mmCIF file of C-alpha atoms in Angstrom:
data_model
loop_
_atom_site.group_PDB
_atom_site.id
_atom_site.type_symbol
_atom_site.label_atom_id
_atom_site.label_comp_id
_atom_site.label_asym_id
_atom_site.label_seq_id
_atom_site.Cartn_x
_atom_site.Cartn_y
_atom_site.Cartn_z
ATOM 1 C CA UNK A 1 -94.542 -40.963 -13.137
ATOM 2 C CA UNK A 2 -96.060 -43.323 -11.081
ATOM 3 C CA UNK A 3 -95.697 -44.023 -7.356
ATOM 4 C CA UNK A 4 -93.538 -46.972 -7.557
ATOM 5 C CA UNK A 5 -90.626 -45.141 -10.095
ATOM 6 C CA UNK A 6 -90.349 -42.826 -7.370
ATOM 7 C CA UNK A 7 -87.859 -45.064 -5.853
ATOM 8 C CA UNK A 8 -86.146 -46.954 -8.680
ATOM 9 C CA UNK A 9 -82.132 -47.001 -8.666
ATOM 10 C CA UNK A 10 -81.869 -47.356 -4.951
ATOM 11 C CA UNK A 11 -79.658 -49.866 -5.646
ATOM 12 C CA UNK A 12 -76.696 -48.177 -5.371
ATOM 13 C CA UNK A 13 -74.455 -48.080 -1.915
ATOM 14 C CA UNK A 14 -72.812 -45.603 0.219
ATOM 15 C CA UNK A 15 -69.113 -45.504 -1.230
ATOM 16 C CA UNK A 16 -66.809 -45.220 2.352
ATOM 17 C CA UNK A 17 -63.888 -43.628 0.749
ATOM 18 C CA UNK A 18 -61.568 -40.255 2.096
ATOM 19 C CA UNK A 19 -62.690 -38.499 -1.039
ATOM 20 C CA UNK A 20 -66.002 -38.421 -0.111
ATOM 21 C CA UNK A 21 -65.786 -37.378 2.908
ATOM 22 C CA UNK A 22 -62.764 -34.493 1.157
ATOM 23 C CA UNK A 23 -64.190 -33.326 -1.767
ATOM 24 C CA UNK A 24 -67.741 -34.679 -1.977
ATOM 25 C CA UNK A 25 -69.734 -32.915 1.220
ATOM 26 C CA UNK A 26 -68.599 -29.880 0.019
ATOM 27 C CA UNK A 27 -69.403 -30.589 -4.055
ATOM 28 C CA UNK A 28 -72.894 -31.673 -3.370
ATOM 29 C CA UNK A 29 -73.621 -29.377 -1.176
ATOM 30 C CA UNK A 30 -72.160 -26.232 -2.617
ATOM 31 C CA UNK A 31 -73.947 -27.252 -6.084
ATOM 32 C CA UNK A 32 -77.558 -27.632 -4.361
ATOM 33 C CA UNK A 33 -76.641 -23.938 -3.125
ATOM 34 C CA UNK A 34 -75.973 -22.708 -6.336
ATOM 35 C CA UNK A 35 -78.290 -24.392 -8.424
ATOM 36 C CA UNK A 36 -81.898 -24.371 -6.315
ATOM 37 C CA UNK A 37 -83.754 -23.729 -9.435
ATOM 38 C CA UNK A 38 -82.609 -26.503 -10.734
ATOM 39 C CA UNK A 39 -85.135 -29.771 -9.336
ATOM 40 C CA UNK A 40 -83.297 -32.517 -11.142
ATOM 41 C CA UNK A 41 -80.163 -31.474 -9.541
ATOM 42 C CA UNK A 42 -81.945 -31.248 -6.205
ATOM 43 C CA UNK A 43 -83.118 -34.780 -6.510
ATOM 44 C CA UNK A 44 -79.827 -36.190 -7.429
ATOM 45 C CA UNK A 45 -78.191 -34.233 -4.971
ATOM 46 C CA UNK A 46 -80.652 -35.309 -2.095
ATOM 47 C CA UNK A 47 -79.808 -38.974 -3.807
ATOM 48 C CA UNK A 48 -76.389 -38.664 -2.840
ATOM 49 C CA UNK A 49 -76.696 -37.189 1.028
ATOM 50 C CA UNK A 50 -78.997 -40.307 1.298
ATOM 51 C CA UNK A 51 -76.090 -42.240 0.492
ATOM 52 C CA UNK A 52 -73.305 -40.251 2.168
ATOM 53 C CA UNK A 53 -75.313 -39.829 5.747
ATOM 54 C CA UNK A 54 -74.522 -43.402 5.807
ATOM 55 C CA UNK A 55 -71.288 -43.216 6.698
ATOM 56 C CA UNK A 56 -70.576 -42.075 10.244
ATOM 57 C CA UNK A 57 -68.186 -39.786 9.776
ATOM 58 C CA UNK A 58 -69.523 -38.758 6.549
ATOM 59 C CA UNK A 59 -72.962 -37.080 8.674
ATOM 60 C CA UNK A 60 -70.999 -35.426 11.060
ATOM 61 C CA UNK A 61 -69.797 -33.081 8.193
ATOM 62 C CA UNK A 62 -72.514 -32.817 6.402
ATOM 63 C CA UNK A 63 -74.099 -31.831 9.149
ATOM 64 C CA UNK A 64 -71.603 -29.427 10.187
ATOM 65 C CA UNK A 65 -71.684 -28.011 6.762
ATOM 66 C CA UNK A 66 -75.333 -27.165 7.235
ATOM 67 C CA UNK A 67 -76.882 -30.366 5.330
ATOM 68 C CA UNK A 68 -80.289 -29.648 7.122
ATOM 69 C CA UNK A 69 -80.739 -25.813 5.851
ATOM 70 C CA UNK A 70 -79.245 -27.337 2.197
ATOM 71 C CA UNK A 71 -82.305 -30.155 1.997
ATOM 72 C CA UNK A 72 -84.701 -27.344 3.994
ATOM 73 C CA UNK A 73 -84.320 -24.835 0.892
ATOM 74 C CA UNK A 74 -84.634 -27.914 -1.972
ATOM 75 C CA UNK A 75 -87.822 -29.080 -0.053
ATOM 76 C CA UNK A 76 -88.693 -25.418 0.080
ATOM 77 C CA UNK A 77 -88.229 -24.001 -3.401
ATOM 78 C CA UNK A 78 -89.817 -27.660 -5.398
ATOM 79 C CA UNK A 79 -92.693 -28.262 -2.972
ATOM 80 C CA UNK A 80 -94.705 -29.498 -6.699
ATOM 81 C CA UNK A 81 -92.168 -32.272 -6.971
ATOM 82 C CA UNK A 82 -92.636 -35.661 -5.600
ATOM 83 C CA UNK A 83 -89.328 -37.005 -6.753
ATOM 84 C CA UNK A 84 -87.431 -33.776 -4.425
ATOM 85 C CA UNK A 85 -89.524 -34.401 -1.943
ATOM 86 C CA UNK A 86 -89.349 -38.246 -1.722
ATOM 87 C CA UNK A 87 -85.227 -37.775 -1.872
ATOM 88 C CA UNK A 88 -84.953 -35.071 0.537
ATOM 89 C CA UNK A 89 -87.250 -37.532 3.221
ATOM 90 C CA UNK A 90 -85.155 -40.350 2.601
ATOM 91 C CA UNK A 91 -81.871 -38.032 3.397
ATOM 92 C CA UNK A 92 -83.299 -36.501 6.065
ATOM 93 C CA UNK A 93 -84.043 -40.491 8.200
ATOM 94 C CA UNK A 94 -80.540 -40.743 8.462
ATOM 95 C CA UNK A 95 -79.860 -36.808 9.284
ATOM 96 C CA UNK A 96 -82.174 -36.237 12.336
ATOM 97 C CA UNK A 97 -80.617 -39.256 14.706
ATOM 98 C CA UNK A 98 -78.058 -37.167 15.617
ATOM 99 C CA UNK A 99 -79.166 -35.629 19.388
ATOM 100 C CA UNK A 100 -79.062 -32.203 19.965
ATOM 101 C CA UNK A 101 -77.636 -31.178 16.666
ATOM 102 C CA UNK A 102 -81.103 -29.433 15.360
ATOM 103 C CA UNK A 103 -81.827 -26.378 17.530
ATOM 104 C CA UNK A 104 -85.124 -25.960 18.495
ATOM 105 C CA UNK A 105 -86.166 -23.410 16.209
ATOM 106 C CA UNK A 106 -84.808 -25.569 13.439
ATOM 107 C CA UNK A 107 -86.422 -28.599 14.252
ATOM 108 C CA UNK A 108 -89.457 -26.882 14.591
ATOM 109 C CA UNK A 109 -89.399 -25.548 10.961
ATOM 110 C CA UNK A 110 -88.098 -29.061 9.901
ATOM 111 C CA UNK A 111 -90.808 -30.790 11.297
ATOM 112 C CA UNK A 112 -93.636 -28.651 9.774
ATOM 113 C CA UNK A 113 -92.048 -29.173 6.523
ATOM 114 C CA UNK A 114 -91.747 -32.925 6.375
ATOM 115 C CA UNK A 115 -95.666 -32.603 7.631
ATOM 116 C CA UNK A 116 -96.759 -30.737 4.657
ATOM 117 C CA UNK A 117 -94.356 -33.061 2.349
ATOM 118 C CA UNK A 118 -95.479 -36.121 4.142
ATOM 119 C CA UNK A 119 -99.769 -34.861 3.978
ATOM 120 C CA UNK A 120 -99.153 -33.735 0.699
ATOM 121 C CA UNK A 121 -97.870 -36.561 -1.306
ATOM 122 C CA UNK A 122 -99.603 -39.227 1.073
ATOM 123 C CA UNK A 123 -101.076 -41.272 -1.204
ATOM 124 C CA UNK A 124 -96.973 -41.896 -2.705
ATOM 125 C CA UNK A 125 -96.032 -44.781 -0.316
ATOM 126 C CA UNK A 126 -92.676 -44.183 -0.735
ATOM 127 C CA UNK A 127 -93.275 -40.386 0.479
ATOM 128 C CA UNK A 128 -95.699 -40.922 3.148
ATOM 129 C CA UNK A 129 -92.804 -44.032 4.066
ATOM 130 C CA UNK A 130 -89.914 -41.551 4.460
ATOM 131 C CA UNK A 131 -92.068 -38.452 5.860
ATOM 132 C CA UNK A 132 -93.246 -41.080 8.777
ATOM 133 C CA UNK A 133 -90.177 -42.502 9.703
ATOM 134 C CA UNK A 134 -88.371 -38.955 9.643
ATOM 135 C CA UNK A 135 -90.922 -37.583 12.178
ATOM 136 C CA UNK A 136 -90.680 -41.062 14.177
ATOM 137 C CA UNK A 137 -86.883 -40.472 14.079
ATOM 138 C CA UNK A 138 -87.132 -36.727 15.389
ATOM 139 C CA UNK A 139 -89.735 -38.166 17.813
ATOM 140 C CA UNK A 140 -87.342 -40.241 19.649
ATOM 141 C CA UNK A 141 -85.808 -36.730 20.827
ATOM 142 C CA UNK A 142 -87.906 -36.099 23.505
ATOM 143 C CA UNK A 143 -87.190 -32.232 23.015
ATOM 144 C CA UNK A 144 -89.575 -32.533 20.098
ATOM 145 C CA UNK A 145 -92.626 -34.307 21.617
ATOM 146 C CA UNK A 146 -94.577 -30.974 22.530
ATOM 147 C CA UNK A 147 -94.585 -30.060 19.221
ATOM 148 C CA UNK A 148 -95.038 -32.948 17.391
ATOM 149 C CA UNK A 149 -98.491 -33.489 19.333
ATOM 150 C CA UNK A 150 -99.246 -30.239 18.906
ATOM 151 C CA UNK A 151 -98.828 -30.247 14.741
ATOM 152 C CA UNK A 152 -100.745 -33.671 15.139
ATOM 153 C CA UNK A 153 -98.026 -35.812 14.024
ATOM 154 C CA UNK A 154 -99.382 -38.858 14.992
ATOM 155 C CA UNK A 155 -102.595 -38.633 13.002
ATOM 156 C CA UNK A 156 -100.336 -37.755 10.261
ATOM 157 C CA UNK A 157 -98.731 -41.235 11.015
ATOM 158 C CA UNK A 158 -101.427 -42.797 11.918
ATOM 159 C CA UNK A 159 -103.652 -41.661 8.347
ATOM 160 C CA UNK A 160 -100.398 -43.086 6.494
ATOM 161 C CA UNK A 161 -100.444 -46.603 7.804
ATOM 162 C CA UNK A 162 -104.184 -47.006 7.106
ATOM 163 C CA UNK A 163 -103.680 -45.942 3.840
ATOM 164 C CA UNK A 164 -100.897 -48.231 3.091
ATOM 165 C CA UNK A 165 -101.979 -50.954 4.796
ATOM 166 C CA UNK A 166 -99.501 -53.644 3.213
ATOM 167 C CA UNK A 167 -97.188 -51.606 4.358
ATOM 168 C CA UNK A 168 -95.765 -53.363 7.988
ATOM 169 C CA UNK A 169 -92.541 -50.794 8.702
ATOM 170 C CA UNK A 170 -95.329 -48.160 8.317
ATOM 171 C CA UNK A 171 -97.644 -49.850 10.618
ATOM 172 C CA UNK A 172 -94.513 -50.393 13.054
ATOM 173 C CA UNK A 173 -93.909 -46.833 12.854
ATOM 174 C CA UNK A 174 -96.903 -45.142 13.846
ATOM 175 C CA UNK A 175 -97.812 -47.573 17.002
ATOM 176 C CA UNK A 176 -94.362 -46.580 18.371
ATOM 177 C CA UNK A 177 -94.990 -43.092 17.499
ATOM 178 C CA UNK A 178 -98.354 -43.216 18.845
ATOM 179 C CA UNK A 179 -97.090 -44.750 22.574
ATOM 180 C CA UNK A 180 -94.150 -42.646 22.807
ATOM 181 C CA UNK A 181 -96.036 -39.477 22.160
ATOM 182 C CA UNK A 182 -99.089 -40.247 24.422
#
């Protein structure tokens, strides 16, 4: 696979319809649960979250259904798969907006985990993308800042956006990172 398929079929758009929100937080969910093994299952299912965090109300109940512990374990159990990885990022962006909804203990654990993604799979733009803009995301909760300067999230950033040069939201993202956490 090469770095650019990582992201191909993004095409596709959030749906905004009541059986989503009925029958679909709980199917996608409850079928990452059961099937963790499984990492082609994991990166469809992180696929869809992307899609269905979207939606307002569609977040708040995959968040209340425990969305963050469901992408945590999937990140967790395929940490040799770029393609997991890359999806659960990408769902996580829209996930971690939501103040106050990540206890401290979980954000710290979520934020060490997108590091090692993020460091590991650097040189995948699309990765290193989604892992930056994830911790820029948590850093605008200013409950986080102590640790992300103390994991050394900005050079994390910071190494990204030299590597990908071409890459302005990148560049965007660690400046903003950078002043907010100095």
């Amino acid at each position: 696979m090469t770095h650019s398929q990582l992201g191909a079929g993004d095409e596709m758009s959030s749906l905004r319809i009541e059986a989503v929100l009925a029958e679909g937080v709980s199917s996608v969910l409850d079928s990452m649960r059961l099937h963790l093994d499984n990492p082609q299952l994991q990166y469809m299912g992180c696929w869809s979250l992307v899609n269905m965090a979207l939606e307002p109300t569609h977040k708040t109940a995959l968040l209340s259904a425990g969305v963050i512990d469901v992408i945590s374990d999937a990140m967790d159990r395929h940490v040799d798969e770029p393609k997991v990885q890359f999806r659960a990022l990408f769902a996580l962006i829209n996930l971690v907006t939501v103040s106050g909804v990540i206890q401290a203990k979980s954000a710290e654990g979520l934020i060490r985990r997108v590091m090692v993604a993020t460091g590991r799979y650097i040189t995948y733009p699309d990765v290193a993308g989604r892992g930056c803009m994830v911790l820029y995301n948590m850093s605008l909760d200013r409950g986080n800042h102590v640790l992300l300067k103390a994991i050394k999230a900005p050079a994390l950033i910071c190494r990204a956006a030299e590597l990908h040069s071409e890459d302005h939201l990148l560049k965007f993202v660690a400046t903003s990172t950078a002043c907010r956490l100095a």
